[in-house]
Amino acid sequence: MTIQPVRLFGDPILRARAAEVTEFDRELRQLVADLTDTMHDDGGVGMAAPQIGVGLRVFVYDTGDAAGHLVNPTYTVVGDEEQVGPEGCLSIPGLRYDTRRALRVRASGVDMHGKPVEFAAEELLARCVQHETDHLDGMLFIDRLDPASRKEAMRTIRESDWFVSGITVRDSRGAGQAGPFGRSR
């Protein structure tokens, strides 16, 4: 089991568009394993490579009903039904806000071996696909909140111990480490 430190809000990698994967090798397989282990250790249902400091278009998911990974993912919205429900992010600890997402999507990409993957997703899995793909585009769920909720979320982030201290990396024990914008406690 290889649990990696999680990058927190404020780390620039979370705002950068991740690069397409072109090498399907042992390093990619290790990345998928590390993401999965880290996601499970933190109790998440999804995790994207930038969240552990790797700028590649890869994410893993485990909703309890479906688990896997997607490399170079894309999705299309199916229908016009939406869902609004609580959403959080391992890179923004302690924050959960109702977020509007498409109810159904069709996800596609490849697996860690370069083989095509395509599946229909709805409800939690659809939310996860959209959330993790946003990460790969440098977008966080708080960017999708209505203005009042986003303002409240930003105030909560600014008041948090980890943000005030400038911590942008959380290790596997939950302790912060100094990032590029500050010092550790």
PDB file of C-alpha atoms in Angstrom:
ATOM      1  CA  MET A   1       0.000   0.000   0.000  1.00  0.00           C
ATOM      2  CA  THR A   2       1.435   3.376  -1.043  1.00  0.00           C
ATOM      3  CA  ILE A   3      -0.430   6.337   0.366  1.00  0.00           C
ATOM      4  CA  GLN A   4       0.669   9.674  -1.047  1.00  0.00           C
ATOM      5  CA  PRO A   5       0.390  13.168   0.458  1.00  0.00           C
ATOM      6  CA  VAL A   6      -2.715  15.021  -0.753  1.00  0.00           C
ATOM      7  CA  ARG A   7      -2.344  18.481  -2.281  1.00  0.00           C
ATOM      8  CA  LEU A   8      -4.606  21.093  -0.725  1.00  0.00           C
ATOM      9  CA  PHE A   9      -6.376  24.175  -2.042  1.00  0.00           C
ATOM     10  CA  GLY A  10      -3.716  26.773  -2.777  1.00  0.00           C
ATOM     11  CA  ASP A  11      -1.302  24.346  -4.427  1.00  0.00           C
ATOM     12  CA  PRO A  12      -0.869  25.533  -8.034  1.00  0.00           C
ATOM     13  CA  ILE A  13      -1.078  22.010  -9.502  1.00  0.00           C
ATOM     14  CA  LEU A  14      -4.780  21.943  -8.586  1.00  0.00           C
ATOM     15  CA  ARG A  15      -5.399  24.888 -10.924  1.00  0.00           C
ATOM     16  CA  ALA A  16      -3.394  23.630 -13.921  1.00  0.00           C
ATOM     17  CA  ARG A  17      -4.757  21.553 -16.785  1.00  0.00           C
ATOM     18  CA  ALA A  18      -3.268  18.056 -16.552  1.00  0.00           C
ATOM     19  CA  ALA A  19      -1.372  16.614 -19.530  1.00  0.00           C
ATOM     20  CA  GLU A  20      -2.625  13.736 -21.668  1.00  0.00           C
ATOM     21  CA  VAL A  21      -1.091  10.372 -20.818  1.00  0.00           C
ATOM     22  CA  THR A  22       1.052   9.026 -23.650  1.00  0.00           C
ATOM     23  CA  GLU A  23       3.100   6.347 -21.848  1.00  0.00           C
ATOM     24  CA  PHE A  24       1.250   3.254 -20.662  1.00  0.00           C
ATOM     25  CA  ASP A  25       3.949   1.761 -18.496  1.00  0.00           C
ATOM     26  CA  ARG A  26       4.749   0.574 -14.997  1.00  0.00           C
ATOM     27  CA  GLU A  27       4.824   4.160 -13.708  1.00  0.00           C
ATOM     28  CA  LEU A  28       1.235   4.686 -14.849  1.00  0.00           C
ATOM     29  CA  ARG A  29       0.138   1.445 -13.194  1.00  0.00           C
ATOM     30  CA  GLN A  30       1.866   2.574  -9.985  1.00  0.00           C
ATOM     31  CA  LEU A  31       0.123   5.959 -10.217  1.00  0.00           C
ATOM     32  CA  VAL A  32      -3.280   4.232 -10.453  1.00  0.00           C
ATOM     33  CA  ALA A  33      -2.390   2.040  -7.439  1.00  0.00           C
ATOM     34  CA  ASP A  34      -1.164   5.058  -5.418  1.00  0.00           C
ATOM     35  CA  LEU A  35      -4.308   7.045  -6.250  1.00  0.00           C
ATOM     36  CA  THR A  36      -6.517   4.124  -5.240  1.00  0.00           C
ATOM     37  CA  ASP A  37      -4.679   3.532  -1.960  1.00  0.00           C
ATOM     38  CA  THR A  38      -4.707   7.239  -1.093  1.00  0.00           C
ATOM     39  CA  MET A  39      -8.392   7.627  -1.982  1.00  0.00           C
ATOM     40  CA  HIS A  40      -9.355   4.636   0.174  1.00  0.00           C
ATOM     41  CA  ASP A  41      -7.169   5.789   3.066  1.00  0.00           C
ATOM     42  CA  ASP A  42      -8.850   9.213   3.022  1.00  0.00           C
ATOM     43  CA  GLY A  43     -12.361   7.769   2.639  1.00  0.00           C
ATOM     44  CA  GLY A  44     -13.002   9.400  -0.733  1.00  0.00           C
ATOM     45  CA  VAL A  45     -15.063   8.157  -3.662  1.00  0.00           C
ATOM     46  CA  GLY A  46     -12.723   9.618  -6.278  1.00  0.00           C
ATOM     47  CA  MET A  47      -9.263  11.075  -6.673  1.00  0.00           C
ATOM     48  CA  ALA A  48      -7.441  12.713  -9.571  1.00  0.00           C
ATOM     49  CA  ALA A  49      -3.690  12.592 -10.194  1.00  0.00           C
ATOM     50  CA  PRO A  50      -3.115  16.338  -9.551  1.00  0.00           C
ATOM     51  CA  GLN A  51      -4.374  15.783  -6.002  1.00  0.00           C
ATOM     52  CA  ILE A  52      -1.189  13.821  -5.296  1.00  0.00           C
ATOM     53  CA  GLY A  53       0.995  16.213  -7.281  1.00  0.00           C
ATOM     54  CA  VAL A  54       1.012  14.429 -10.658  1.00  0.00           C
ATOM     55  CA  GLY A  55      -0.100  16.542 -13.616  1.00  0.00           C
ATOM     56  CA  LEU A  56      -1.518  13.706 -15.734  1.00  0.00           C
ATOM     57  CA  ARG A  57      -5.094  13.045 -16.887  1.00  0.00           C
ATOM     58  CA  VAL A  58      -5.875  10.078 -14.627  1.00  0.00           C
ATOM     59  CA  PHE A  59      -8.498   9.524 -11.966  1.00  0.00           C
ATOM     60  CA  VAL A  60      -9.760   6.646  -9.849  1.00  0.00           C
ATOM     61  CA  TYR A  61     -13.188   6.084  -8.324  1.00  0.00           C
ATOM     62  CA  ASP A  62     -14.953   3.793  -5.891  1.00  0.00           C
ATOM     63  CA  THR A  63     -18.578   4.657  -5.146  1.00  0.00           C
ATOM     64  CA  GLY A  64     -19.290   1.359  -3.431  1.00  0.00           C
ATOM     65  CA  ASP A  65     -21.325   0.251  -6.454  1.00  0.00           C
ATOM     66  CA  ALA A  66     -18.632   0.862  -9.068  1.00  0.00           C
ATOM     67  CA  ALA A  67     -14.850   1.098  -8.875  1.00  0.00           C
ATOM     68  CA  GLY A  68     -12.095   1.640 -11.407  1.00  0.00           C
ATOM     69  CA  HIS A  69      -9.960   4.219 -13.094  1.00  0.00           C
ATOM     70  CA  LEU A  70      -9.988   6.301 -16.253  1.00  0.00           C
ATOM     71  CA  VAL A  71      -7.035   7.658 -18.217  1.00  0.00           C
ATOM     72  CA  ASN A  72      -7.480  10.633 -20.587  1.00  0.00           C
ATOM     73  CA  PRO A  73     -11.168  10.824 -19.649  1.00  0.00           C
ATOM     74  CA  THR A  74     -13.940  12.692 -21.368  1.00  0.00           C
ATOM     75  CA  TYR A  75     -17.649  12.649 -20.739  1.00  0.00           C
ATOM     76  CA  THR A  76     -20.827  13.774 -22.410  1.00  0.00           C
ATOM     77  CA  VAL A  77     -23.957  14.764 -20.572  1.00  0.00           C
ATOM     78  CA  VAL A  78     -26.909  12.473 -21.260  1.00  0.00           C
ATOM     79  CA  GLY A  79     -30.259  14.267 -21.135  1.00  0.00           C
ATOM     80  CA  ASP A  80     -30.970  17.499 -19.359  1.00  0.00           C
ATOM     81  CA  GLU A  81     -31.802  16.252 -15.864  1.00  0.00           C
ATOM     82  CA  GLU A  82     -29.657  17.646 -13.082  1.00  0.00           C
ATOM     83  CA  GLN A  83     -28.896  16.646  -9.537  1.00  0.00           C
ATOM     84  CA  VAL A  84     -28.074  18.881  -6.612  1.00  0.00           C
ATOM     85  CA  GLY A  85     -26.382  17.235  -3.689  1.00  0.00           C
ATOM     86  CA  PRO A  86     -23.582  17.445  -1.147  1.00  0.00           C
ATOM     87  CA  GLU A  87     -20.111  17.434  -2.588  1.00  0.00           C
ATOM     88  CA  GLY A  88     -16.728  17.646  -0.930  1.00  0.00           C
ATOM     89  CA  CYS A  89     -13.115  17.280  -1.954  1.00  0.00           C
ATOM     90  CA  LEU A  90     -10.103  15.650  -0.337  1.00  0.00           C
ATOM     91  CA  SER A  91      -8.102  18.729  -1.384  1.00  0.00           C
ATOM     92  CA  ILE A  92     -10.431  21.044   0.555  1.00  0.00           C
ATOM     93  CA  PRO A  93     -10.816  19.273   3.911  1.00  0.00           C
ATOM     94  CA  GLY A  94     -13.950  19.802   5.947  1.00  0.00           C
ATOM     95  CA  LEU A  95     -15.967  21.539   3.240  1.00  0.00           C
ATOM     96  CA  ARG A  96     -19.233  20.136   1.804  1.00  0.00           C
ATOM     97  CA  TYR A  97     -21.696  22.115  -0.270  1.00  0.00           C
ATOM     98  CA  ASP A  98     -24.677  21.252  -2.406  1.00  0.00           C
ATOM     99  CA  THR A  99     -23.374  21.319  -5.971  1.00  0.00           C
ATOM    100  CA  ARG A 100     -25.336  21.146  -9.226  1.00  0.00           C
ATOM    101  CA  ARG A 101     -24.232  18.437 -11.679  1.00  0.00           C
ATOM    102  CA  ALA A 102     -25.703  16.511 -14.585  1.00  0.00           C
ATOM    103  CA  LEU A 103     -27.651  13.469 -13.398  1.00  0.00           C
ATOM    104  CA  ARG A 104     -26.287  11.200 -16.170  1.00  0.00           C
ATOM    105  CA  VAL A 105     -23.108  11.151 -18.225  1.00  0.00           C
ATOM    106  CA  ARG A 106     -21.382   8.826 -20.656  1.00  0.00           C
ATOM    107  CA  ALA A 107     -17.701   8.529 -19.695  1.00  0.00           C
ATOM    108  CA  SER A 108     -14.933   7.383 -21.990  1.00  0.00           C
ATOM    109  CA  GLY A 109     -11.167   7.124 -22.051  1.00  0.00           C
ATOM    110  CA  VAL A 110      -8.702   4.294 -21.707  1.00  0.00           C
ATOM    111  CA  ASP A 111      -7.444   2.091 -18.911  1.00  0.00           C
ATOM    112  CA  MET A 112      -3.873   1.933 -17.600  1.00  0.00           C
ATOM    113  CA  HIS A 113      -2.974  -0.451 -20.446  1.00  0.00           C
ATOM    114  CA  GLY A 114      -4.334   1.845 -23.160  1.00  0.00           C
ATOM    115  CA  LYS A 115      -7.482  -0.227 -23.790  1.00  0.00           C
ATOM    116  CA  PRO A 116     -10.679   1.748 -24.501  1.00  0.00           C
ATOM    117  CA  VAL A 117     -13.154   2.176 -21.640  1.00  0.00           C
ATOM    118  CA  GLU A 118     -16.677   3.528 -21.922  1.00  0.00           C
ATOM    119  CA  PHE A 119     -19.539   3.432 -19.441  1.00  0.00           C
ATOM    120  CA  ALA A 120     -22.798   5.088 -18.517  1.00  0.00           C
ATOM    121  CA  ALA A 121     -22.930   6.785 -15.134  1.00  0.00           C
ATOM    122  CA  GLU A 122     -25.718   8.284 -13.115  1.00  0.00           C
ATOM    123  CA  GLU A 123     -26.202   9.869  -9.728  1.00  0.00           C
ATOM    124  CA  LEU A 124     -23.095   9.440  -7.498  1.00  0.00           C
ATOM    125  CA  LEU A 125     -20.910   7.900 -10.220  1.00  0.00           C
ATOM    126  CA  ALA A 126     -21.915  10.670 -12.652  1.00  0.00           C
ATOM    127  CA  ARG A 127     -21.096  13.274  -9.976  1.00  0.00           C
ATOM    128  CA  CYS A 128     -17.727  11.597  -9.393  1.00  0.00           C
ATOM    129  CA  VAL A 129     -16.835  11.506 -13.113  1.00  0.00           C
ATOM    130  CA  GLN A 130     -17.669  15.196 -13.473  1.00  0.00           C
ATOM    131  CA  HIS A 131     -15.842  16.204 -10.268  1.00  0.00           C
ATOM    132  CA  GLU A 132     -12.655  14.287 -11.106  1.00  0.00           C
ATOM    133  CA  THR A 133     -12.614  15.431 -14.741  1.00  0.00           C
ATOM    134  CA  ASP A 134     -12.935  19.002 -13.455  1.00  0.00           C
ATOM    135  CA  HIS A 135      -9.789  18.380 -11.369  1.00  0.00           C
ATOM    136  CA  LEU A 136      -7.934  17.405 -14.541  1.00  0.00           C
ATOM    137  CA  ASP A 137      -8.991  20.719 -16.102  1.00  0.00           C
ATOM    138  CA  GLY A 138      -7.815  22.765 -13.088  1.00  0.00           C
ATOM    139  CA  MET A 139     -11.319  23.341 -11.729  1.00  0.00           C
ATOM    140  CA  LEU A 140     -12.540  22.677  -8.184  1.00  0.00           C
ATOM    141  CA  PHE A 141     -16.110  22.009  -7.090  1.00  0.00           C
ATOM    142  CA  ILE A 142     -16.291  25.374  -5.318  1.00  0.00           C
ATOM    143  CA  ASP A 143     -15.961  27.007  -8.760  1.00  0.00           C
ATOM    144  CA  ARG A 144     -19.394  25.525  -9.585  1.00  0.00           C
ATOM    145  CA  LEU A 145     -21.174  26.957  -6.549  1.00  0.00           C
ATOM    146  CA  ASP A 146     -23.621  29.838  -6.746  1.00  0.00           C
ATOM    147  CA  PRO A 147     -21.989  33.180  -5.813  1.00  0.00           C
ATOM    148  CA  ALA A 148     -23.282  33.278  -2.225  1.00  0.00           C
ATOM    149  CA  SER A 149     -22.213  29.684  -1.477  1.00  0.00           C
ATOM    150  CA  ARG A 150     -18.819  30.241  -3.114  1.00  0.00           C
ATOM    151  CA  LYS A 151     -18.265  33.348  -0.994  1.00  0.00           C
ATOM    152  CA  GLU A 152     -19.157  31.383   2.153  1.00  0.00           C
ATOM    153  CA  ALA A 153     -16.890  28.487   1.089  1.00  0.00           C
ATOM    154  CA  MET A 154     -13.959  30.833   0.494  1.00  0.00           C
ATOM    155  CA  ARG A 155     -14.497  32.435   3.911  1.00  0.00           C
ATOM    156  CA  THR A 156     -14.493  28.954   5.516  1.00  0.00           C
ATOM    157  CA  ILE A 157     -11.289  28.052   3.656  1.00  0.00           C
ATOM    158  CA  ARG A 158      -9.578  31.318   4.688  1.00  0.00           C
ATOM    159  CA  GLU A 159     -10.517  30.667   8.324  1.00  0.00           C
ATOM    160  CA  SER A 160      -9.271  27.065   8.340  1.00  0.00           C
ATOM    161  CA  ASP A 161      -6.081  26.201  10.212  1.00  0.00           C
ATOM    162  CA  TRP A 162      -4.467  24.549   7.194  1.00  0.00           C
ATOM    163  CA  PHE A 163      -5.098  27.509   4.886  1.00  0.00           C
ATOM    164  CA  VAL A 164      -4.061  30.167   7.412  1.00  0.00           C
ATOM    165  CA  SER A 165      -0.806  28.276   7.951  1.00  0.00           C
ATOM    166  CA  GLY A 166      -0.169  28.073   4.199  1.00  0.00           C
ATOM    167  CA  ILE A 167      -0.263  24.277   4.193  1.00  0.00           C
ATOM    168  CA  THR A 168      -0.771  22.899   0.700  1.00  0.00           C
ATOM    169  CA  VAL A 169       0.194  19.260   1.267  1.00  0.00           C
ATOM    170  CA  ARG A 170      -1.420  16.917   3.796  1.00  0.00           C
ATOM    171  CA  ASP A 171       0.521  13.748   4.516  1.00  0.00           C
ATOM    172  CA  SER A 172      -1.052  10.362   5.233  1.00  0.00           C
ATOM    173  CA  ARG A 173      -1.284  11.129   8.952  1.00  0.00           C
ATOM    174  CA  GLY A 174      -3.347  14.266   8.297  1.00  0.00           C
ATOM    175  CA  ALA A 175      -0.483  16.544   9.315  1.00  0.00           C
ATOM    176  CA  GLY A 176       0.281  19.514   7.136  1.00  0.00           C
ATOM    177  CA  GLN A 177       3.465  20.260   5.313  1.00  0.00           C
ATOM    178  CA  ALA A 178       4.545  23.622   4.048  1.00  0.00           C
ATOM    179  CA  GLY A 179       3.792  24.277   0.419  1.00  0.00           C
ATOM    180  CA  PRO A 180       4.905  26.958  -1.989  1.00  0.00           C
ATOM    181  CA  PHE A 181       2.735  29.627  -0.325  1.00  0.00           C
ATOM    182  CA  GLY A 182       3.614  29.386   3.302  1.00  0.00           C
ATOM    183  CA  ARG A 183       5.026  27.698   6.291  1.00  0.00           C
ATOM    184  CA  SER A 184       4.007  24.715   8.348  1.00  0.00           C
ATOM    185  CA  ARG A 185       2.621  25.057  11.851  1.00  0.00           C
TER     186      ARG A 185
END
